[in-house]
mmCIF file of C-alpha atoms in Angstrom:
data_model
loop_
_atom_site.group_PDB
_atom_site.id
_atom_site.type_symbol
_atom_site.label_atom_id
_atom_site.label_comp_id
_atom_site.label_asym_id
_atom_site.label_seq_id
_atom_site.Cartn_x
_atom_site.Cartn_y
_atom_site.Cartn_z
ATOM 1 C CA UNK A 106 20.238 -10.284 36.161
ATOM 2 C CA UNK A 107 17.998 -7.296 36.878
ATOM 3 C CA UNK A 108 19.378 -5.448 34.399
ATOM 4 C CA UNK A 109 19.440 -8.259 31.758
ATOM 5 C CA UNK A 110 15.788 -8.540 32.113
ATOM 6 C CA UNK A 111 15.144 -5.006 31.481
ATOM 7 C CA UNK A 112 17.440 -5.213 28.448
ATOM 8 C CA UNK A 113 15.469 -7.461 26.816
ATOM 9 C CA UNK A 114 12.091 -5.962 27.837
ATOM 10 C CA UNK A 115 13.534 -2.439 26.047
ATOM 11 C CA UNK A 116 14.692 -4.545 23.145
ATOM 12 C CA UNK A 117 10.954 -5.959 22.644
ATOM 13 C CA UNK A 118 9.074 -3.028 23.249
ATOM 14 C CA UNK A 119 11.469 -1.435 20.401
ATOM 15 C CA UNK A 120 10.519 -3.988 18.380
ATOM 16 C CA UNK A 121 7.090 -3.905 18.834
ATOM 17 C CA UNK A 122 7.084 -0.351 18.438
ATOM 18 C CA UNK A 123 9.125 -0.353 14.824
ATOM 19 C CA UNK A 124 5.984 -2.355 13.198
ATOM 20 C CA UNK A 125 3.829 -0.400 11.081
ATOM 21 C CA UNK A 126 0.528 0.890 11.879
ATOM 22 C CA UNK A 127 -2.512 -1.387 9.817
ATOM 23 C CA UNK A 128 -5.375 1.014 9.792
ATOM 24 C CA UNK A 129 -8.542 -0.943 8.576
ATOM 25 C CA UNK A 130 -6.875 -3.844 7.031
ATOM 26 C CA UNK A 131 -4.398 -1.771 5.853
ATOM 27 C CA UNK A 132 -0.537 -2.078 7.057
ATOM 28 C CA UNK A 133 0.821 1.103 6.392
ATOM 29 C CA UNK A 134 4.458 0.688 4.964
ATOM 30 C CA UNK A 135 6.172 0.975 1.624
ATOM 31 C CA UNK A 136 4.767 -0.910 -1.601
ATOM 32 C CA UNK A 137 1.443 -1.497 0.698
ATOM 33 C CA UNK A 138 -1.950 -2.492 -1.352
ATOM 34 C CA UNK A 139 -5.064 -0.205 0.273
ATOM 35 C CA UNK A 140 -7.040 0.611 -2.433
ATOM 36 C CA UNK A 141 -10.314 1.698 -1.254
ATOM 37 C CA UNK A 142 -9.305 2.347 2.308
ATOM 38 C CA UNK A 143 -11.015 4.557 4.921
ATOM 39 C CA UNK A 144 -8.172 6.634 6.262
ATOM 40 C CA UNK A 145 -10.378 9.861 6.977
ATOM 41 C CA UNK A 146 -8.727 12.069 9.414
ATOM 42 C CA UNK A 147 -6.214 9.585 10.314
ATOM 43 C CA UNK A 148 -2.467 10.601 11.966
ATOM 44 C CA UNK A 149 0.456 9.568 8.865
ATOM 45 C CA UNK A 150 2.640 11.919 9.833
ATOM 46 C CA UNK A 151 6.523 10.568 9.272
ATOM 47 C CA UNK A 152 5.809 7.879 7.340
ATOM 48 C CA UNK A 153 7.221 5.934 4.890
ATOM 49 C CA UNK A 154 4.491 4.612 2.274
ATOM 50 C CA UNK A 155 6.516 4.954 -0.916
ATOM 51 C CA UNK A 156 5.029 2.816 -3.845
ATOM 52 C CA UNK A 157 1.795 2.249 -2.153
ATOM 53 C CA UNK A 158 -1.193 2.056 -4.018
ATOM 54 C CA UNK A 159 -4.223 4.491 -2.408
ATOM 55 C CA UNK A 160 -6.645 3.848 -5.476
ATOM 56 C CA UNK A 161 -9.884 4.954 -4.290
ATOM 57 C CA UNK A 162 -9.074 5.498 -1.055
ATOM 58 C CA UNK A 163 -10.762 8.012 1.672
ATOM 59 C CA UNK A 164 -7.854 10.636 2.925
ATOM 60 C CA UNK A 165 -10.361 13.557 3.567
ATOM 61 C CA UNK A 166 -8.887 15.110 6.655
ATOM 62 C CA UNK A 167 -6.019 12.752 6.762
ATOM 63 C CA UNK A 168 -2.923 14.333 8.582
ATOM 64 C CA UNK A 169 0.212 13.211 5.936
ATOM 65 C CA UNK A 170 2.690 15.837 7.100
ATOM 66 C CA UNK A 171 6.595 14.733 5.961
ATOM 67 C CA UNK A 172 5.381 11.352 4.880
ATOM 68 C CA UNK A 173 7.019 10.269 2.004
ATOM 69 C CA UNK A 174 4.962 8.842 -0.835
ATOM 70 C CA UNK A 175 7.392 8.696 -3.945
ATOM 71 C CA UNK A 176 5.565 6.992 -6.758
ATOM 72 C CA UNK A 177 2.221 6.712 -4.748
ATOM 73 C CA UNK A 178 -0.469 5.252 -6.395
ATOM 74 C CA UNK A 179 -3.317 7.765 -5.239
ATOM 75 C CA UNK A 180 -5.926 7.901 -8.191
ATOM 76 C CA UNK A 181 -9.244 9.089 -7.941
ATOM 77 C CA UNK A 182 -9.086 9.257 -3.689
ATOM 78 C CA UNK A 183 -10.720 11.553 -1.632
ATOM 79 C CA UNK A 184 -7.898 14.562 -0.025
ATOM 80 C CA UNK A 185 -10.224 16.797 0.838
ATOM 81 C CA UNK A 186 -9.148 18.864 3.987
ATOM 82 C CA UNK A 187 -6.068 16.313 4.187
ATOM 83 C CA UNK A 188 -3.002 17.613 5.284
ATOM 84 C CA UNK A 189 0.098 16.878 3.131
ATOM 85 C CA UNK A 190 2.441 19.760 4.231
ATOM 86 C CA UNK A 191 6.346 18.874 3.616
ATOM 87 C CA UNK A 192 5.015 15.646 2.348
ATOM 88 C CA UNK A 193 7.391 13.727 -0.562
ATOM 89 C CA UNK A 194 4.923 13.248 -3.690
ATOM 90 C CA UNK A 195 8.115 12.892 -6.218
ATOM 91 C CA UNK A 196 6.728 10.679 -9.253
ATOM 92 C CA UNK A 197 3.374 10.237 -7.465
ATOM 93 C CA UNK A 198 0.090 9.731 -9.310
ATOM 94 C CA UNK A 199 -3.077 11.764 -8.016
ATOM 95 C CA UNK A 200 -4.921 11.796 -11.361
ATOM 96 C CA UNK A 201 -8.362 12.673 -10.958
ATOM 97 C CA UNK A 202 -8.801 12.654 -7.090
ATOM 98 C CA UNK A 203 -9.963 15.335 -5.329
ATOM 99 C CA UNK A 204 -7.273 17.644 -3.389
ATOM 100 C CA UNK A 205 -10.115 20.568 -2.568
ATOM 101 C CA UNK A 206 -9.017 22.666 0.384
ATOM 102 C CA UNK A 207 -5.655 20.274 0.751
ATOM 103 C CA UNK A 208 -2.672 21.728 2.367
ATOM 104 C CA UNK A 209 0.297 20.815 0.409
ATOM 105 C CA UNK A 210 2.333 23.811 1.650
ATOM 106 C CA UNK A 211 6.142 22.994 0.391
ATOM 107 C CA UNK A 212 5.447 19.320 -1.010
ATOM 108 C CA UNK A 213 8.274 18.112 -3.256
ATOM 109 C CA UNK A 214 6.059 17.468 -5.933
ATOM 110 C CA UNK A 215 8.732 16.639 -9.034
ATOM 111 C CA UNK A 216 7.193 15.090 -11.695
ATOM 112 C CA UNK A 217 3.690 14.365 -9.965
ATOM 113 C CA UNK A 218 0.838 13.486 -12.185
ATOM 114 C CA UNK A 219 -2.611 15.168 -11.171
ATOM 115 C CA UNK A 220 -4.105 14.826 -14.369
ATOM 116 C CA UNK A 221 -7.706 15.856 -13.922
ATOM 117 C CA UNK A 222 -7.769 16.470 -10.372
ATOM 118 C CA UNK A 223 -9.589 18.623 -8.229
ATOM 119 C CA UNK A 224 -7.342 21.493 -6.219
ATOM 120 C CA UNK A 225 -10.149 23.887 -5.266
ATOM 121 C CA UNK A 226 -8.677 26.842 -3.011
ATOM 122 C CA UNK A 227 -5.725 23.997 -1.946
ATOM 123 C CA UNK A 228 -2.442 25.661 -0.397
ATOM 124 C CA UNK A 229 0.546 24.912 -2.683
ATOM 125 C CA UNK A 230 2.577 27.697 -1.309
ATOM 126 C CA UNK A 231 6.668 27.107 -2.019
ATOM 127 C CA UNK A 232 5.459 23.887 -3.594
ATOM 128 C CA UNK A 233 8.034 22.190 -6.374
ATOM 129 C CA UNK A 234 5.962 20.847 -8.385
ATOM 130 C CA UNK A 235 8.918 20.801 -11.712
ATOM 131 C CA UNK A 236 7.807 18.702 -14.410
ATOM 132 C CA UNK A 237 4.345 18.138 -12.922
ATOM 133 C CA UNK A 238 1.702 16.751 -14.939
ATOM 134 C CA UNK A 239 -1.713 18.652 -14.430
ATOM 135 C CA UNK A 240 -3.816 18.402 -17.892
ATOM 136 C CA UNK A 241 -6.778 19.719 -17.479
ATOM 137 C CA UNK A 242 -6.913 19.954 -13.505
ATOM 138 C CA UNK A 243 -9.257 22.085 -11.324
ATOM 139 C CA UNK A 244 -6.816 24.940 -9.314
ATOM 140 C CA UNK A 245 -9.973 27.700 -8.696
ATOM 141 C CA UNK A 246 -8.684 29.559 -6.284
ATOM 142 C CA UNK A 247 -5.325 27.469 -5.216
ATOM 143 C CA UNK A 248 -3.149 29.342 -3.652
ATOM 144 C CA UNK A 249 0.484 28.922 -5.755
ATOM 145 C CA UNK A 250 2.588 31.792 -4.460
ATOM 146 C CA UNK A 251 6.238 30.975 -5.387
ATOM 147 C CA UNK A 252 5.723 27.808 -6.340
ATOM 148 C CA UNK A 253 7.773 26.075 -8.770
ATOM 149 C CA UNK A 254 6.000 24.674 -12.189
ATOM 150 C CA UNK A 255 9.004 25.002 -14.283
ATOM 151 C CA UNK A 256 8.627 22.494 -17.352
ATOM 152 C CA UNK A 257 5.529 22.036 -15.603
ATOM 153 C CA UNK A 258 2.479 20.595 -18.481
ATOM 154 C CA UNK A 259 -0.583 22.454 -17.697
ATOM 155 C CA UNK A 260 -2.821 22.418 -20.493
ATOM 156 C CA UNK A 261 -6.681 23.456 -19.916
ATOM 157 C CA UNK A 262 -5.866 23.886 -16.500
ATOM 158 C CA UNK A 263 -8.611 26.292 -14.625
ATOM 159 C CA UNK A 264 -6.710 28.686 -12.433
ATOM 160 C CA UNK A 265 -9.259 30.768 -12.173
ATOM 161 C CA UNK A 266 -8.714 33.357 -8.859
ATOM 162 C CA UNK A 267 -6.026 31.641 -7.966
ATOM 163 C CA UNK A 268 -2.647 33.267 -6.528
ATOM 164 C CA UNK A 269 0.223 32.616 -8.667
ATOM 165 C CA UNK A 270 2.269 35.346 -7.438
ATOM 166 C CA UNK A 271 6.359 34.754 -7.638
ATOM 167 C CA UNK A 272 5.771 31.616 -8.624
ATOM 168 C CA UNK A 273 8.301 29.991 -11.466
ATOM 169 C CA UNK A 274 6.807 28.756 -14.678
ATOM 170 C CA UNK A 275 9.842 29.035 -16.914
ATOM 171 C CA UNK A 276 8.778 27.034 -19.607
ATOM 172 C CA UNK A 277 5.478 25.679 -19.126
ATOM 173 C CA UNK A 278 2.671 24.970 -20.960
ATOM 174 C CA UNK A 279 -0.395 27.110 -20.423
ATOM 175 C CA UNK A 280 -2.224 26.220 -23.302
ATOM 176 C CA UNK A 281 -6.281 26.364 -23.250
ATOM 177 C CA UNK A 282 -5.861 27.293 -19.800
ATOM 178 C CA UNK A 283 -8.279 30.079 -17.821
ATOM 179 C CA UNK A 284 -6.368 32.570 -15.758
ATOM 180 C CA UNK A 285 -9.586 34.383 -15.120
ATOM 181 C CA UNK A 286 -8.588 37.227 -12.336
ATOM 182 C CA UNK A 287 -5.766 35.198 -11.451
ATOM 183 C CA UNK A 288 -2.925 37.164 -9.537
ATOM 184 C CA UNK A 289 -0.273 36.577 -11.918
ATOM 185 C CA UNK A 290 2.443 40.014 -10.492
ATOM 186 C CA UNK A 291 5.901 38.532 -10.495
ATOM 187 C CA UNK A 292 5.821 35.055 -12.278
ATOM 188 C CA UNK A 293 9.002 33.947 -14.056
ATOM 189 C CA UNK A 294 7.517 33.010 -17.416
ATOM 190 C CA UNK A 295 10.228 32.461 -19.911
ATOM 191 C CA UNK A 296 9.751 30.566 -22.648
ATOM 192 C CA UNK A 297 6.644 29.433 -20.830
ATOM 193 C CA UNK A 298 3.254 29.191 -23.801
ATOM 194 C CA UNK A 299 -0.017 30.610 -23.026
ATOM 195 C CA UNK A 300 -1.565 29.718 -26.297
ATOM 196 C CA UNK A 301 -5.500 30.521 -26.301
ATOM 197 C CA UNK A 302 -5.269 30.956 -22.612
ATOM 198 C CA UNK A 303 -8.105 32.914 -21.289
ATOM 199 C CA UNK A 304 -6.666 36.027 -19.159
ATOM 200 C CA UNK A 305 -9.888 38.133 -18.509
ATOM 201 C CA UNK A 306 -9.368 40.791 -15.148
ATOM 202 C CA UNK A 307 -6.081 38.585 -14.377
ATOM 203 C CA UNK A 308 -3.445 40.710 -12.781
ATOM 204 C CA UNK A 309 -0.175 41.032 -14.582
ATOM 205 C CA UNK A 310 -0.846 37.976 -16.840
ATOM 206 C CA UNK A 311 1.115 37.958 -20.692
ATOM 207 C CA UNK A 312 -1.395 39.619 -22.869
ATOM 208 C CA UNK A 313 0.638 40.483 -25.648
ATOM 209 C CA UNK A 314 2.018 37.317 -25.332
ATOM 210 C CA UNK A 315 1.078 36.222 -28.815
ATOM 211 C CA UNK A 316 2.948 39.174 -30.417
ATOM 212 C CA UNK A 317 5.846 38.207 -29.089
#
């Protein structure tokens, strides 16, 4: 009987422990509505919060290590500082929130939108980030090195001073972008289009490009 009892205490407890965390209002699971949240320096590590929608939200500071948001809703939300290392962003929209000093070291990043967002100095390092979206996005200073943008659509993009060394970009679109003293030494760039892209002092960027 003694052991039955504990049985059924373990089975509750696991239970209880399986439900999802609700951080001001917010229950933090797949297809979850938070728009406008405060989630500032919050733990999300290991989480599942595909489809959610993050409109708005506050993530500055937020830890969001290996959580998977695959086709997150995450538009114009505050990242600063937040921590999305290993984090699944496949098909997820950031457009026009700000990822300044964000670690998103090794994201898997296919097909992400970031239209018009803000990636000041943010660590992309060994991101894949294939068939990306990132019109006319912020990157001063991100650190890219071998990252993959392959097919990647990054059209008046600033990359100003930022470190795009090894990285692939076989076949993207460079277009009206700045890659003022970018680093630039050991890029894969076939087929890739750097149109009246701005190269002054970068390092190893195309500048016969258009003769080619």
């Amino acid at each position: 009987m003694k052991y039955w009892t504990l049985a059924l205490s373990l089975t509750a407890s696991s239970v209880l422990f399986a439900q999802p965390p609700e951080i001001n209002g917010c229950t933090l699971e797949a297809e979850a509505k938070c728009a406008g949240v405060d989630l500032s320096f919050q733990d999300l590590r290991h989480l599942n919060l595909s489809h959610i929608d993050l409109t708005g939200a506050n993530l500055k500071g937020a830890d969001l290590r290996h959580s998977i948001l695959k086709n997150a809703k995450i538009e114009k939300a505050n990242l600063t500082e937040a921590n999305l290392a290993r984090a699944d962003l496949r098909h997820a929209t950031l457009r026009g929130s700000n990822l300044s000093y964000a670690n998103l070291e090794a994201i898997q990043g296919w097909a992400l939108f970031g239209q018009g967002a803000n990636f000041y100095k943010a660590n992309m390092r060994g991101a894949n980030l294939e068939f990306a979206r990132f019109s006319g996005a912020k990157m001063q200073f991100a650190d890219l090195q071998a990252a993959n943008l392959e097919i990647a659509w990054m059209t008046k993009v600033d990359l100003s001073g930022a470190n795009l060394s090894n990285a692939n970009l076989q076949e993207a679109k460079l277009n009206a972008a700045s890659l003022e003293n970018a680093d630039f030494t050991g890029v894969r760039r076939h087929y890739a289009t750097f149109q009246a892209t701005y190269m002054e002092g970068c390092k190893g960027c195309p500048f016969d490009w258009s003769k080619n």
